[in-house]
Amino acid sequence: MNNPFTLKNKTIVVTGASSGIGQQVAISCSQMGAKVVLIARNKERLEETKKQLSGKGHLSISYDLTDLEHQKELVQGIVSKMGPIDGLVNCAGITATLPLKLMKPETVDELFRTNVFATIELTRQVLGVKNINKEGASVIFFASVMGCVGENAKSLYSLTKGALISGCRSLALEYAPKKVRINVVSPGVIETPINKNQPYLADPEKRKATEALHPLGLGKTEDISNTCVFLLSDASRWITGQNIIVDGGYTIK
Ligand SMILES: NC(=O)c1ccc[n+]([C@@H]2O[C@H](COP(=O)([O-])OP(=O)(O)OC[C@H]3O[C@@H](n4cnc5c(N)ncnc54)[C@H](OP(=O)(O)O)[C@@H]3O)[C@@H](O)[C@H]2O)c1
């Protein structure tokens, strides 16, 4: 039976695969039949993820994505080992909770370099004619509900995520003739290393308030990885340029 949701015979690159959501995206993609390329800085945690993957033929690469200058070689190396790329999930990201008065230029630069510049450069390299599957491909940017709504001291993080949401639409238009779809996934709160020590999860009272903001409760990494599997699969072949909000109802009130 033809299953449009399968990722069989697809090579999917997942950044941020050493932790949290990216780790689960890699696992779910492998369970759906993909060969997965795992990218993050921490080698040991990448290997931990790799051990949890289904199937064979996966590749893990320790790389700091803020090194924009060598991403070309990074992608050439992936293609030489794995063949053309069918999907890219730009999950690597960092956060900040800062009032404006503490938002120094170097912090702004660090957030934008990791969340935006590294994502755009990796996407640019992967979408090079020699690197992408000519039959079509799917790219996912990772934003957040903070790219659509506000929260105290989240402005810098929101600025980076909003940039990805806006840029995605024009990029999707630019690449539609090449059968490349580009979408954004915007999660609500999922407990992972990025936020587990933040007061809104670590403090029991504040955690209750955070849960109450999500009508369906806090999310799990699988809620996000299942969305990514759909966007990477042929089942979503008519969806591009969209910001898919996966937030248990956080933004509908
Ligand atoms: N969790 C949430 O509630 C939530 C909500 C909305 C959006 N998001 C977004 O979802 C994405 C994943 O978040 P998460 O919760 O899974 O966070 P996480 O557990 O902290 O994972 C972040 C990942 O990004 C990688 N990374 C960070 N900087 C990197 C760099 N310079 N080069 C290479 N890899 C880098 C980290 O790997 P290394 O440290 O090994 O490099 C790690 O694998 C992020 O873009 C985040 O903004 C998360």
Coordinates of C-alpha atoms and ligand atoms in Angstrom, one line a residue:
M1 CA 0.0 0.0 0.0
N2 CA 1.3 3.5 -0.9
N3 CA 2.0 5.4 2.4
P4 CA 2.4 9.1 1.8
F5 CA 3.7 9.6 5.3
T6 CA 6.8 7.4 4.9
L7 CA 10.3 8.8 4.9
K8 CA 11.7 5.6 3.3
N9 CA 14.6 6.3 0.9
K10 CA 14.9 9.9 2.1
T11 CA 18.1 11.5 3.6
I12 CA 17.2 14.0 6.3
V13 CA 19.6 16.4 7.9
V14 CA 18.6 17.4 11.5
T15 CA 20.5 20.1 13.4
G16 CA 20.3 20.3 17.2
A17 CA 20.1 16.5 17.2
S18 CA 22.1 16.1 20.5
S19 CA 19.2 17.2 22.7
G20 CA 15.5 17.8 23.2
I21 CA 13.3 18.3 20.2
G22 CA 16.0 17.8 17.6
Q23 CA 17.0 14.5 19.2
Q24 CA 13.4 13.3 19.0
V25 CA 13.0 14.6 15.4
A26 CA 16.0 12.4 14.5
I27 CA 14.6 9.4 16.2
S28 CA 11.1 9.8 14.7
C29 CA 12.6 10.3 11.2
S30 CA 14.6 7.1 11.5
Q31 CA 11.5 5.2 12.7
M32 CA 9.7 6.4 9.5
G33 CA 12.5 4.9 7.4
A34 CA 14.8 7.9 6.8
K35 CA 18.6 7.9 6.8
V36 CA 19.4 10.7 9.2
V37 CA 22.4 13.1 9.4
L38 CA 22.7 14.4 13.0
I39 CA 24.4 17.8 13.6
A40 CA 25.3 19.6 16.9
R41 CA 28.4 20.5 18.8
N42 CA 28.4 17.8 21.6
K43 CA 29.9 14.6 20.1
E44 CA 29.0 12.3 23.1
R45 CA 25.3 13.4 23.1
L46 CA 25.2 13.0 19.3
E47 CA 26.4 9.5 19.7
E48 CA 23.7 8.9 22.4
T49 CA 21.1 10.0 19.9
K50 CA 22.6 7.8 17.1
K51 CA 22.3 4.8 19.3
Q52 CA 18.6 5.4 19.7
L53 CA 17.9 5.5 15.9
S54 CA 16.1 2.8 14.0
G55 CA 17.7 1.3 10.9
K56 CA 21.2 1.8 9.5
G57 CA 23.3 4.2 7.5
H58 CA 23.0 7.3 9.7
L59 CA 25.7 9.9 10.1
S60 CA 26.6 12.1 13.1
I61 CA 28.8 15.2 12.7
S62 CA 30.0 17.4 15.5
Y63 CA 29.9 21.0 14.2
D64 CA 29.4 24.5 15.6
L65 CA 26.8 26.0 13.2
T66 CA 27.9 29.5 14.1
D67 CA 31.0 28.7 12.0
L68 CA 29.2 30.0 8.9
E69 CA 32.4 30.1 6.8
H70 CA 32.9 26.3 6.7
Q71 CA 29.2 25.2 6.2
K72 CA 29.9 24.7 2.5
E73 CA 32.5 22.0 3.2
L74 CA 30.1 20.6 5.9
V75 CA 27.3 20.1 3.3
Q76 CA 29.7 18.8 0.6
G77 CA 31.0 16.2 3.0
I78 CA 27.4 15.1 3.9
V79 CA 26.4 14.8 0.2
S80 CA 29.6 12.8 -0.7
K81 CA 28.8 10.3 2.0
M82 CA 24.9 10.2 1.9
G83 CA 24.0 11.4 -1.6
P84 CA 21.5 14.2 -2.4
I85 CA 19.5 15.6 0.6
D86 CA 15.7 15.3 0.7
G87 CA 15.0 17.2 3.9
L88 CA 16.6 19.7 6.3
V89 CA 15.3 20.4 9.9
N90 CA 17.0 23.4 11.3
C91 CA 16.2 22.7 15.0
A92 CA 19.4 24.0 16.6
G93 CA 18.7 27.1 18.6
I94 CA 19.3 29.0 21.8
T95 CA 17.1 31.2 24.0
A96 CA 17.4 34.3 26.2
T97 CA 15.2 35.9 28.8
L98 CA 16.4 39.4 29.1
P99 CA 15.0 42.9 29.6
L100 CA 16.0 45.5 27.0
K101 CA 18.4 47.2 29.3
L102 CA 20.5 44.0 29.5
M103 CA 20.4 43.3 25.8
K104 CA 24.0 44.1 24.9
P105 CA 25.1 44.0 21.2
E106 CA 27.2 40.8 21.8
T107 CA 24.1 39.0 23.1
V108 CA 22.0 40.2 20.2
D109 CA 24.7 39.0 17.9
E110 CA 25.0 35.6 19.5
L111 CA 21.2 34.9 19.4
F112 CA 20.9 36.0 15.7
R113 CA 24.0 34.2 14.7
T114 CA 22.8 30.8 16.1
N115 CA 19.0 31.1 15.5
V116 CA 18.9 33.0 12.2
F117 CA 22.3 33.4 10.4
A118 CA 23.3 29.7 10.9
T119 CA 19.9 28.5 9.7
I120 CA 19.9 30.7 6.6
E121 CA 23.5 29.7 5.6
L122 CA 22.9 26.0 6.1
T123 CA 19.7 26.2 4.1
R124 CA 21.5 28.1 1.4
Q125 CA 24.2 25.5 1.2
V126 CA 21.8 22.5 1.3
L127 CA 19.7 24.0 -1.5
G128 CA 22.7 24.2 -3.8
V129 CA 21.9 22.4 -7.1
K130 CA 24.5 19.7 -6.5
N131 CA 23.3 19.0 -2.9
I132 CA 19.5 18.7 -3.1
N133 CA 17.3 15.9 -4.6
K134 CA 16.2 17.3 -7.9
E135 CA 12.8 15.6 -7.5
G136 CA 12.0 17.9 -4.6
A137 CA 12.8 18.6 -1.0
S138 CA 11.4 19.9 2.3
V139 CA 13.1 22.4 4.6
I140 CA 11.8 23.2 8.2
F141 CA 12.8 26.3 10.2
F142 CA 12.3 26.2 13.9
A143 CA 10.6 29.3 15.4
S144 CA 8.4 29.4 18.5
V145 CA 5.0 30.8 19.7
M146 CA 7.3 33.7 20.8
G147 CA 7.6 34.6 17.1
C148 CA 3.9 35.4 17.1
V149 CA 2.9 36.6 20.6
G150 CA 4.8 38.4 23.4
E151 CA 6.0 37.5 26.8
N152 CA 8.0 39.7 29.3
A153 CA 11.7 39.7 28.6
K154 CA 11.4 37.5 25.5
S155 CA 11.9 40.2 22.9
L156 CA 15.3 39.2 21.7
Y157 CA 14.3 35.5 21.3
S158 CA 11.1 36.7 19.6
L159 CA 13.1 38.9 17.2
T160 CA 15.1 35.9 16.0
K161 CA 12.1 33.6 15.6
G162 CA 10.0 36.3 13.9
A163 CA 12.7 36.7 11.4
L164 CA 12.5 33.1 10.4
I165 CA 8.7 33.2 10.1
S166 CA 8.8 36.3 7.8
G167 CA 11.7 35.1 5.7
C168 CA 10.1 31.7 5.1
R169 CA 7.3 33.0 3.0
S170 CA 9.5 34.7 0.4
L171 CA 11.9 31.8 0.4
A172 CA 9.1 29.4 -0.2
L173 CA 8.0 31.5 -3.3
E174 CA 11.6 31.6 -4.5
Y175 CA 12.0 27.8 -4.3
A176 CA 8.6 26.5 -5.3
P177 CA 9.6 26.3 -9.0
K178 CA 12.4 23.9 -7.8
K179 CA 9.9 21.8 -5.9
V180 CA 11.4 22.7 -2.6
R181 CA 8.9 23.4 0.2
I182 CA 9.9 25.6 3.1
N183 CA 7.8 25.8 6.3
V184 CA 8.2 26.8 9.9
V185 CA 7.3 24.9 13.0
S186 CA 6.5 27.0 16.1
P187 CA 6.2 25.0 19.3
G188 CA 4.6 26.1 22.6
V189 CA 6.4 25.0 25.8
I190 CA 8.0 21.6 25.6
E191 CA 10.2 20.7 28.6
T192 CA 13.8 20.2 27.3
P193 CA 17.3 21.3 28.5
I194 CA 16.7 24.7 26.8
N195 CA 14.1 25.6 29.4
K196 CA 14.0 23.1 32.3
N197 CA 15.9 25.5 34.6
Q198 CA 13.9 28.6 33.6
P199 CA 11.6 29.8 36.5
Y200 CA 8.4 29.3 34.4
L201 CA 9.1 25.5 34.6
A202 CA 11.5 25.1 37.6
D203 CA 9.3 27.0 40.1
P204 CA 6.3 24.8 41.0
E205 CA 3.9 27.8 41.3
K206 CA 5.0 29.4 38.0
R207 CA 5.0 25.9 36.3
K208 CA 1.3 25.6 37.2
A209 CA 0.7 29.0 35.6
T210 CA 2.6 27.9 32.5
E211 CA 0.6 24.7 32.2
A212 CA -2.6 26.7 32.5
L213 CA -1.6 28.8 29.5
H214 CA -1.7 25.6 27.3
P215 CA -5.3 24.3 27.1
L216 CA -4.0 20.9 26.2
G217 CA -1.2 20.9 28.8
L218 CA 2.5 21.1 28.1
G219 CA 3.7 19.4 25.0
K220 CA 6.1 16.5 24.5
T221 CA 9.0 16.3 22.0
E222 CA 7.0 13.7 20.0
D223 CA 4.2 16.3 19.4
I224 CA 6.8 18.4 17.5
S225 CA 8.7 15.5 15.8
N226 CA 5.4 14.0 14.4
T227 CA 4.7 17.4 12.8
C228 CA 8.2 17.4 11.3
V229 CA 7.7 13.9 9.9
F230 CA 4.5 15.1 8.2
L231 CA 6.2 18.2 6.7
L232 CA 9.1 16.2 5.5
S233 CA 6.9 13.5 3.9
D234 CA 5.1 13.6 0.6
A235 CA 1.8 13.8 2.5
S236 CA 2.4 17.5 2.9
R237 CA 3.4 18.1 -0.8
W238 CA 1.0 21.0 -1.2
I239 CA 2.0 22.9 1.9
T240 CA 4.7 25.6 1.7
G241 CA 5.5 29.0 3.2
Q242 CA 3.4 28.2 6.3
N243 CA 4.1 28.7 10.0
I244 CA 2.7 25.6 11.7
I245 CA 1.9 26.4 15.3
V246 CA 2.0 23.3 17.6
D247 CA 1.2 24.7 21.0
G248 CA -1.6 22.9 22.7
G249 CA -3.8 25.9 22.2
Y250 CA -1.4 28.6 23.7
T251 CA -2.1 31.1 21.0
I252 CA -5.8 30.6 20.4
K253 CA -7.0 32.6 23.4
Ligands
LIG1 N1 11.5 23.5 24.2 C1 10.6 24.5 23.9 O1 9.7 24.7 24.7 C2 10.7 25.2 22.6 C3 9.6 26.1 22.3 C4 9.6 26.8 21.2 C5 10.7 26.7 20.3 N2 11.7 25.8 20.6 C6 12.8 25.8 19.6 O2 13.1 24.4 19.3 C7 14.5 24.2 19.0 C8 15.0 23.1 19.8 O3 14.9 23.4 21.2 P1 15.1 22.4 22.4 O4 14.0 22.7 23.4 O5 15.2 21.0 21.8 O6 16.5 22.9 23.0 P2 17.8 22.1 23.5 O7 17.4 20.8 24.2 O8 18.6 23.1 24.3 O9 18.5 21.7 22.2 C9 19.2 22.7 21.4 C10 20.0 22.0 20.4 O10 20.7 23.0 19.6 C11 22.0 22.7 19.5 N3 22.9 23.9 19.2 C12 22.8 25.1 19.9 N4 23.7 25.9 19.4 C13 24.4 25.2 18.5 C14 25.5 25.6 17.6 N5 26.1 26.8 17.7 N6 25.9 24.7 16.7 C15 25.3 23.5 16.6 N7 24.3 23.1 17.4 C16 23.8 24.0 18.3 C17 22.4 22.0 20.8 O11 23.5 21.1 20.6 P3 24.9 21.2 21.2 O12 24.8 22.0 22.5 O13 25.4 19.8 21.3 O14 25.7 22.0 20.2 C18 21.1 21.2 21.0 O15 21.2 20.0 20.3 C19 15.1 25.6 19.2 O16 15.3 26.3 18.0 C20 14.2 26.3 20.1 O17 14.3 27.7 20.0 C21 11.8 25.1 21.8

